[in-house]
XYZ file of C-alpha atoms in Angstrom:
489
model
C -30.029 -5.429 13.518
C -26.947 -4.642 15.611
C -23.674 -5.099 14.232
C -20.188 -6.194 15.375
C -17.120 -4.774 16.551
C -13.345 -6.435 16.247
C -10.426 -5.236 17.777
C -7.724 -5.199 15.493
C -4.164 -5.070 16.100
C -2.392 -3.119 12.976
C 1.176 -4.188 14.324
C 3.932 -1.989 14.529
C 5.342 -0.441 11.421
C 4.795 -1.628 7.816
C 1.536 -2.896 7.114
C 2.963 -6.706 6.340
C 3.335 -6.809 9.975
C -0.198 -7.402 10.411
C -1.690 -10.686 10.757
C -3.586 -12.960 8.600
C -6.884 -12.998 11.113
C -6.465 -8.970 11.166
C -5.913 -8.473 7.006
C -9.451 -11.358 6.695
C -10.837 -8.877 9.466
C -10.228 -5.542 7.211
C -11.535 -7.351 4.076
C -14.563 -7.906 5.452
C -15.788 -5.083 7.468
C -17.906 -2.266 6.169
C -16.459 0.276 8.102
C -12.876 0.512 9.908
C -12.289 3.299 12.167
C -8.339 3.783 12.461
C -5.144 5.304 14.726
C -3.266 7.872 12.377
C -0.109 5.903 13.380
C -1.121 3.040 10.961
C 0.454 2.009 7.852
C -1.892 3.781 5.275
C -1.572 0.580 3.071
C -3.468 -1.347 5.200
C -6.417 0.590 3.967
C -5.652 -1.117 0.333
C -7.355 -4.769 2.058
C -10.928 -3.029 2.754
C -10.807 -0.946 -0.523
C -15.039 -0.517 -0.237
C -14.959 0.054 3.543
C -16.254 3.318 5.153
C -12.722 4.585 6.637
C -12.637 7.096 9.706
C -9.284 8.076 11.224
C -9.370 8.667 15.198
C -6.008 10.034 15.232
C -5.479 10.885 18.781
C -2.543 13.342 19.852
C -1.407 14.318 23.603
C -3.440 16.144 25.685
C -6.694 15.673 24.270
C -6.795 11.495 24.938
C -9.797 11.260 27.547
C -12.083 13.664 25.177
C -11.005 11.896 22.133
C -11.335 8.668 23.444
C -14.698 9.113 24.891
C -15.330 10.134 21.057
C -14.104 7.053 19.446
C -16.169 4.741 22.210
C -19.478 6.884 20.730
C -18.381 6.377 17.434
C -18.313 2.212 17.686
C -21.352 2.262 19.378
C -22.932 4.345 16.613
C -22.100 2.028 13.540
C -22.751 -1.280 15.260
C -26.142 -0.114 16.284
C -26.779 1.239 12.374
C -25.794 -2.422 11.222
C -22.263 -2.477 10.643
C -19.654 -4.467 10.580
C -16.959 -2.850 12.615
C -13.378 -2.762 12.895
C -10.981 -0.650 15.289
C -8.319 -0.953 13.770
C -4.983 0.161 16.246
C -1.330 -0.181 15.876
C 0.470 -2.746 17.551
C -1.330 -4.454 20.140
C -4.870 -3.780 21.250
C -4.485 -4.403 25.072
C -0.782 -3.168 25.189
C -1.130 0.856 26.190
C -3.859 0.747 23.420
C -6.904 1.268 25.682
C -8.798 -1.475 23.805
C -10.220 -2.188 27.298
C -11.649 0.616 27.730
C -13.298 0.339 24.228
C -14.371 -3.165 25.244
C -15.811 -2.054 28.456
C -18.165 0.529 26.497
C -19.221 -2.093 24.028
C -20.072 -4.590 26.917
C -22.451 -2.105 28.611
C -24.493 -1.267 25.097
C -24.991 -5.341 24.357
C -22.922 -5.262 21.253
C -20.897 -8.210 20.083
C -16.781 -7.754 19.975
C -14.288 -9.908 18.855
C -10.619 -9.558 19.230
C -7.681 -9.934 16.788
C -4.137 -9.757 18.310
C -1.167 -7.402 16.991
C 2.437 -7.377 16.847
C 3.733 -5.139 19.925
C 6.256 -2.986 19.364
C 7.504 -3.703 22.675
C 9.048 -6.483 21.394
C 9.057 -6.055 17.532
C 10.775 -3.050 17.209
C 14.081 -4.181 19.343
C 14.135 -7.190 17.424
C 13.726 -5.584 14.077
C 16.793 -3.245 15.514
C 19.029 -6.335 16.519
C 18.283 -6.229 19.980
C 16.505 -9.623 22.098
C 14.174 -8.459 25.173
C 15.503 -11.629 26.559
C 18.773 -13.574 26.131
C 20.151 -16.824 28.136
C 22.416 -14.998 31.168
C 21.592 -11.594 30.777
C 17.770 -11.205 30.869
C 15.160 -13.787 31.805
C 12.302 -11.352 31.642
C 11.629 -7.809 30.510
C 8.948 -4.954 31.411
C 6.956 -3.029 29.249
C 6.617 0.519 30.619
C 4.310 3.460 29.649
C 6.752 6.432 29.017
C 4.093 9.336 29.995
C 1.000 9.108 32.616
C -1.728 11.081 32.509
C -0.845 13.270 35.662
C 3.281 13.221 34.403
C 5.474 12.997 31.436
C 7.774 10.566 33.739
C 6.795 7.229 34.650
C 6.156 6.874 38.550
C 8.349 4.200 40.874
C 11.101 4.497 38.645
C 13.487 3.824 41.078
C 11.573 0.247 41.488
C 12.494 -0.340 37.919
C 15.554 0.140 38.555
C 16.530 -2.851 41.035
C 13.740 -5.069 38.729
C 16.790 -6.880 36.673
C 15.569 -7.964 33.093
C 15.308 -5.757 29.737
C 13.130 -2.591 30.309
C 11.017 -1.507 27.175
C 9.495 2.307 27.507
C 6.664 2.785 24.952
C 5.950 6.294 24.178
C 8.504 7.647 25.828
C 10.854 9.686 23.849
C 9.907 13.505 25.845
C 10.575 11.950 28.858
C 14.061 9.992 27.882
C 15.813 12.643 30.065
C 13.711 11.770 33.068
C 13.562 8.435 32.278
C 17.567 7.921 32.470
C 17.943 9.851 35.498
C 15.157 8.256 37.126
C 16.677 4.904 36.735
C 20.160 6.086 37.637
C 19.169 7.768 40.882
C 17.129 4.373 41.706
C 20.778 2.599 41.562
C 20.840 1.575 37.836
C 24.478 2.425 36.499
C 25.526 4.667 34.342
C 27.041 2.603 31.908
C 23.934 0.167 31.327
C 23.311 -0.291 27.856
C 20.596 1.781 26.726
C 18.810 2.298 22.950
C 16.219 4.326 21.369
C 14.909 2.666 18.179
C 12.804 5.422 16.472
C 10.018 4.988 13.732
C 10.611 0.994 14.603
C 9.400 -1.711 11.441
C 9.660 0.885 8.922
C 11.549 2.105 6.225
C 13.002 5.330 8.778
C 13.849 3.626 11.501
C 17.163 4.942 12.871
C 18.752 3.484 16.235
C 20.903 5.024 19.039
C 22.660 3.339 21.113
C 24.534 4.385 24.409
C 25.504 4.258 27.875
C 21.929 4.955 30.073
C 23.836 8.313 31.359
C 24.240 9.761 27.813
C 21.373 8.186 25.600
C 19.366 11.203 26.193
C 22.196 13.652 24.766
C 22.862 11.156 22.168
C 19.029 10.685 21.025
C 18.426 14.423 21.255
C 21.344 15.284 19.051
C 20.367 12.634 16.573
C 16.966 14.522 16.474
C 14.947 11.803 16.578
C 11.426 12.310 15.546
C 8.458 10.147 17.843
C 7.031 7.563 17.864
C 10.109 5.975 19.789
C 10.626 2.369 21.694
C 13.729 2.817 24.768
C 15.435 0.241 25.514
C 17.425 -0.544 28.988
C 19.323 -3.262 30.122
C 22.098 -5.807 29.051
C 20.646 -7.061 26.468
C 20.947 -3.477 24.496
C 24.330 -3.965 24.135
C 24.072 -6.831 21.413
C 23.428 -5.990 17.982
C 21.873 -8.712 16.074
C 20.844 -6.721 13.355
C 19.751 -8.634 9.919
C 22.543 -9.088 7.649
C 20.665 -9.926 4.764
C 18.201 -7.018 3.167
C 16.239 -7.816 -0.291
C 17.233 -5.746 -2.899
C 15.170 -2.570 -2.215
C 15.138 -2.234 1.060
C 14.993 1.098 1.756
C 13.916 2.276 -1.235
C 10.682 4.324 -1.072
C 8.362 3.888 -4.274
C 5.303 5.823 -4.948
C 2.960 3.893 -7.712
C 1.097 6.286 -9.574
C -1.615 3.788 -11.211
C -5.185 2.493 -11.715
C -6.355 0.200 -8.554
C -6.184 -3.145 -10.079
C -2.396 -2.281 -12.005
C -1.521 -0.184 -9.130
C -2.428 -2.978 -5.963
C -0.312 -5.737 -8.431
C 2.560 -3.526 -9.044
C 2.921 -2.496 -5.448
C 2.615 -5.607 -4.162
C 5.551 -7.151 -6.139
C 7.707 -4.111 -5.247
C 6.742 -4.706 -1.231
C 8.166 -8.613 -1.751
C 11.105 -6.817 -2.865
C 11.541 -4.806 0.150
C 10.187 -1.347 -1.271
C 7.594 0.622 0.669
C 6.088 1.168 -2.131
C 2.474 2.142 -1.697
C -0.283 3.863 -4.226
C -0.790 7.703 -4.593
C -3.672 8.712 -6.574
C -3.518 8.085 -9.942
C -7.015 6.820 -11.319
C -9.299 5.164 -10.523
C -11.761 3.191 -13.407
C -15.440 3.530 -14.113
C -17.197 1.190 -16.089
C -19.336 2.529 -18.813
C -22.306 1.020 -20.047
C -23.588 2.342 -23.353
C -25.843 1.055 -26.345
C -22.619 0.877 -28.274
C -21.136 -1.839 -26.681
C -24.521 -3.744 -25.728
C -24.642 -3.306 -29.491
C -20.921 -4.812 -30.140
C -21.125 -7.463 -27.863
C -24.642 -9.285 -29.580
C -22.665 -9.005 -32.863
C -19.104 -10.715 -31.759
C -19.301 -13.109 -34.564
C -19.098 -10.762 -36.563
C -15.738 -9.731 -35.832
C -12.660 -11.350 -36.773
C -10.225 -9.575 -34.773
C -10.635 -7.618 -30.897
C -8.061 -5.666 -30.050
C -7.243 -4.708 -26.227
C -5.218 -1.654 -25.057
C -4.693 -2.344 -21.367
C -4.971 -4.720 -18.328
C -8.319 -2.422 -17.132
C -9.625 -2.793 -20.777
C -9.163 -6.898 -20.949
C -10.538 -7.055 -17.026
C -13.716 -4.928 -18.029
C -14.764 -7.068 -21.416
C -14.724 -9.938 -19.263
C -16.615 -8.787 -17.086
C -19.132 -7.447 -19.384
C -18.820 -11.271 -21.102
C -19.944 -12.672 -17.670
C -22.876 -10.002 -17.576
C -24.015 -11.227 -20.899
C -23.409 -14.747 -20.168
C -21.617 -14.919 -23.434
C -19.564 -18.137 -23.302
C -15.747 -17.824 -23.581
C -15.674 -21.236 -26.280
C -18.117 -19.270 -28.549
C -15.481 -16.780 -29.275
C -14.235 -17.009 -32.934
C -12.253 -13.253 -32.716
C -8.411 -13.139 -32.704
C -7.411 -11.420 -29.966
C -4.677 -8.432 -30.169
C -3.602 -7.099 -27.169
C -1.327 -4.250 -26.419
C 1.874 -5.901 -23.993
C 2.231 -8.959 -21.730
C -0.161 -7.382 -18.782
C -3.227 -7.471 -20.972
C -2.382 -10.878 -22.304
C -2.045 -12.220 -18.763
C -5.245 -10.872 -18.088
C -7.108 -12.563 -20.840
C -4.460 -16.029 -20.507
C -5.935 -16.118 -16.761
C -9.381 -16.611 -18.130
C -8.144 -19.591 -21.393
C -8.179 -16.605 -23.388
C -4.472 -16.551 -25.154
C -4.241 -13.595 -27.745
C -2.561 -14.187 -31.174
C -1.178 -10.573 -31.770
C 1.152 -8.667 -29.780
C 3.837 -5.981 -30.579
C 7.192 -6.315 -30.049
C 7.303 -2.998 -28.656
C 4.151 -2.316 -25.842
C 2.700 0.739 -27.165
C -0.409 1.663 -28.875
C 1.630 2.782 -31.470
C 3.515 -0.596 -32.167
C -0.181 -2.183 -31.842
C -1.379 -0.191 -34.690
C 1.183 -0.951 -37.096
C 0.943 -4.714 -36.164
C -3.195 -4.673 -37.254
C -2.236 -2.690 -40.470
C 0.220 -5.515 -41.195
C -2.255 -8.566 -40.501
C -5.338 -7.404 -41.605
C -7.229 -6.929 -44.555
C -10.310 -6.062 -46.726
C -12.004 -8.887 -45.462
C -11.276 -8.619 -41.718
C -13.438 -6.375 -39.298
C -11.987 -5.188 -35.722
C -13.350 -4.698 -32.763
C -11.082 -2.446 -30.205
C -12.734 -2.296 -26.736
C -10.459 0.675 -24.569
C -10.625 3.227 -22.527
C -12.513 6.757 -23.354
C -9.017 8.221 -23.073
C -7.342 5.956 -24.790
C -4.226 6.869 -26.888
C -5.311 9.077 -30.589
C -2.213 6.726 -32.527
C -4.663 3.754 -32.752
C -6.803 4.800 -35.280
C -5.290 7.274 -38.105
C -3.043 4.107 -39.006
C -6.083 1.817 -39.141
C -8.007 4.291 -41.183
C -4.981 5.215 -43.378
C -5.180 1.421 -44.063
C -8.129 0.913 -45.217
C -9.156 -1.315 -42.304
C -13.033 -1.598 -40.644
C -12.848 -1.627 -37.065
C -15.333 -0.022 -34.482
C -13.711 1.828 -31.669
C -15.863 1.443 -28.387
C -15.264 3.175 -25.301
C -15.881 0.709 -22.476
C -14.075 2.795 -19.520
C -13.547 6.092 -18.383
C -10.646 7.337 -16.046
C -11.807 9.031 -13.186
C -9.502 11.231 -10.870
C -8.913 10.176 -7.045
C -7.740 13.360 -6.171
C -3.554 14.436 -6.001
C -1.485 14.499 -3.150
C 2.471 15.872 -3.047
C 4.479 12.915 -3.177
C 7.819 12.728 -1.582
C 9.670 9.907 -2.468
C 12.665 8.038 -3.713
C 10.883 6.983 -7.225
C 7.083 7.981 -8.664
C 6.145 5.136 -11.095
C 3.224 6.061 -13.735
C 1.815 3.234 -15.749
C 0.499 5.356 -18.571
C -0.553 8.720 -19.471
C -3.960 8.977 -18.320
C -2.090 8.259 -15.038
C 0.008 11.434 -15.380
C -2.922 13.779 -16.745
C -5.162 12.736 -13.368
C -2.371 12.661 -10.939
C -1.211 16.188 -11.791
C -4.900 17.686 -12.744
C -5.835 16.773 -9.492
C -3.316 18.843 -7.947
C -0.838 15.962 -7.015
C 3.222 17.013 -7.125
C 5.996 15.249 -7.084
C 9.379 16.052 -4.580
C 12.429 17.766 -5.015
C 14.462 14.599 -5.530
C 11.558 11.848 -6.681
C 12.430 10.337 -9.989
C 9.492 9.805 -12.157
C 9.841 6.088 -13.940
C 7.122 6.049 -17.219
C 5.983 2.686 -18.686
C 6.988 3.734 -22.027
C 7.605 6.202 -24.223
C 3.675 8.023 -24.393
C 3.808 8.255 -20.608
C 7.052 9.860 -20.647
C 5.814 12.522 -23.072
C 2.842 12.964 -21.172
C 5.423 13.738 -17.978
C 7.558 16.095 -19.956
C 3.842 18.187 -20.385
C 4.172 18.418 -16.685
C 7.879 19.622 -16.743
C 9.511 16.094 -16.473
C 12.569 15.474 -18.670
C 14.700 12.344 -18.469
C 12.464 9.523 -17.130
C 13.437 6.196 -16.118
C 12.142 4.104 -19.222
C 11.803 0.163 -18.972
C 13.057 -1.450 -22.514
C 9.951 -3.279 -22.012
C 6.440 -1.441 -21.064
C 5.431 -3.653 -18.621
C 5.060 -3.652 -14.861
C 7.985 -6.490 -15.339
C 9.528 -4.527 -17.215
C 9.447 -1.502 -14.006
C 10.674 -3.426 -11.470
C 13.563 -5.093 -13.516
C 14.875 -1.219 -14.511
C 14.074 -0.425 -10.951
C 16.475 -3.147 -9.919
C 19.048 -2.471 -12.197
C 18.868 1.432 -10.859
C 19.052 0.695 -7.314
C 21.962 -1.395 -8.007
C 23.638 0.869 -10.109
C 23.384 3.593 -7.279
C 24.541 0.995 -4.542
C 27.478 0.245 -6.605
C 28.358 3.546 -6.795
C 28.064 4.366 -2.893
């Protein structure tokens, strides 16, 4: 059976810029092939997807394009469901027609999901309108490169045009460009801007007189991709004046998926790009030992949980049992406020929980509240923390330990920004044992006090801390550091 294709506009910039009919799009398809100018995070909303970047780069755009037309073709004919997934806009200077046009001749089915242009995004993200009452009733969107020439043709018919004039793509050919429009009768002092890595946490502006905005860019060394702006209405800066509280902070979250997606996500509403790197990911074991502890839950009087991925994997395994939630007699423990949320969100609400959110603090809680006649149940991870049980044993107490997860690595990447955030220290061990590094000036911030250790293995001294070890507890020490430092500017 043939399968479909949609056209999907990333929008420009940060992933959030992408729209809801694009992000249901990505969540559904089984394969997404990709521009390397995207926001990687989009790749977070099709987390099973086959993913193929098509990064295309000058000079080879005919050959590779030709390549990515073969490529759609060949995983809608095998079945798939499809998505081309471009930045910005698919028909503006995206050659989404051409794409189309290919599709169309082999019979298979397209659909088409607008983007945000940067043609018009990225000035107004940089305070400048395309159009404004008196100074512009239209504006032109303008390639800034053909294939024959790095300057637009006619530009001396853009000139004498009137409205805003938006070059996409254009930042090699600024110098062109400007004297392009000049000679065409365009003055000097029109107000010209380049707005470079628009609807992100880099972008930088420059703004000048059309006779010196190429001097002015190039000495600013900005780096591509670029939007130029020319005409009156680059003269007005209406530039936000309000910015949440870490904007332009730049967050790495060093995590398991399900932790990692949550934390990120609340940092993002925040105004952090904060986005995942590596970390681990979580493989569900399935082992006589637990089929073993599961039939005998009655027998229990207490089950003790360790983390979020812990509580969300007994659950699970509950549902695959079809063990009903009321038939529970156990007293839950659990670890800190994550892994009671976890277990709250399913009428599950856990009658033990340290002050302190350690494994450590956990123990000592159990050896306090149980006795001869209790049993435990602990359900955690196969690397779970060795403090657990020498204070259960010391105690006399009867527990079985059961391993219902394993870490598994992702593979490590450097990492080069403002903060690295790791929410325990299996996090650290598969982050750096996978090769990942951290910058020159990225602060690690540890959920507590056995992740921080686990750092200081790795050559790490002085972590941010949270007083509580929670992903709450991370963002409000992240706010109170980012204020701190802005206070101090």
């Amino acid at each position: 059976m043939t399968g479909t294709v949609t056209l999907v506009g990333a929008g420009c910039g940060d992933f959030d810029l992408i729209t809801l009919r694009g992000r249901e799009a990505l969540s559904g398809c089984d394969t997404v092939i990709y521009d390397s100018l995207i926001d990687m995070r989009l790749l977070e909303f099709c987390p099973d997807a086959e993913k193929i970047c098509v990064g295309k780069r000058a000079g080879r755009h005919s050959a590779a394009q030709e390549e990515i037309n073969a490529l759609l073709v060949e995983k809608a004919l095998s079945g798939r469901n499809v998505v081309r997934l471009k930045g910005g806009d698919p028909f503006v200077f995206g050659r989404g027609g051409e794409e189309i046009l290919t599709l169309s001749e082999r019979g298979i089915p397209f659909s088409i999901v607008p983007g945000v242009t940067s043609c018009v995004a990225v000035p107004e993200l940089a305070g400048i309108p395309v159009t404004h009452r008196r100074s512009a009733r239209s504006f032109h969107v303008i390639t800034g490169h053909t294939a024959d020439s790095c300057t637009p043709e006619s530009l001396e018919k853009y000139a004498g045009i009137g409205g805003t004039l938006v070059f996409l793509m254009g930042l090699n050919s600024l110098d062109g460009i400007a004297h392009g429009l000049i000679s065409g009768g365009m003055s000097g002092d029109t107000p010209a801007a380049v707005i470079s890595q628009g609807a992100t946490i880099r972008q930088r502006t420059v703004r000048a007189p059309l006779s010196e905005i190429a001097e002015k860019a190039g000495a600013a060394e900005l780096p591509s991709p670029a939007v130029i702006v020319v005409g009156e209405t680059a003269g007005f800066d209406f530039s936000p004046t309000y910015a949440p509280p870490l904007a332009g902070v730049s967050i790495a979250v060093i995590s398991s998926p399900e932790t990692g997606r949550k934390l990120a996500k609340a940092l993002c509403r925040l105004g952090a790009y904060a986005f995942r790197a590596g970390g681990m990911d979580i493989r569900e074991l399935h082992t006589e030992a637990i089929d073993k502890a599961l039939s005998r839950l009655g027998e229990y009087t207490h089950i003790a949980l360790t983390s979020p991925n812990g509580a969300r994997i007994f659950l699970k395994k509950l549902r695959a049992k079809r063990i009903d939630l009321r038939s529970l007699t156990s007293a839950f423990a659990v670890v800190g406020k994550g892994t009671a949320a976890v277990l709250e969100q399913n009428g599950i609400f856990p009658e033990l929980i340290p002050e302190e959110y350690n494994t450590a603090a956990l123990g000592r809680l159990l050896c306090d509240r149980l006795g001869e006649a209790d049993r435990l149940l602990i359900m955690r991870s196969a690397d779970g923390s060795r403090e657990l049980t020498p204070a259960l044993d010391s105690a006399g107490i009867t527990y079985d330990d059961v391993r219902i997860y394993e870490p598994e690595s992702p593979g490590g990447a450097p990492v080069d920004s403002d903060l690295a955030v790791f929410t325990s220290a299996g996090a650290v061990r598969s982050f750096f044992g996978s090769g990942g590094s951290l910058g020159y000036g990225t602060a690690p911030v540890a959920i507590g006090k056995i992740t921080a250790g686990e750092l200081e293995k790795h050559g790490f001294t002085g972590c941010i801390i949270p007083e509580e070890s929670s992903t709450d507890g991370i963002i409000n020490t992240i706010l109170g550091a980012v204020k701190c430092r802005d206070s101090d500017v």
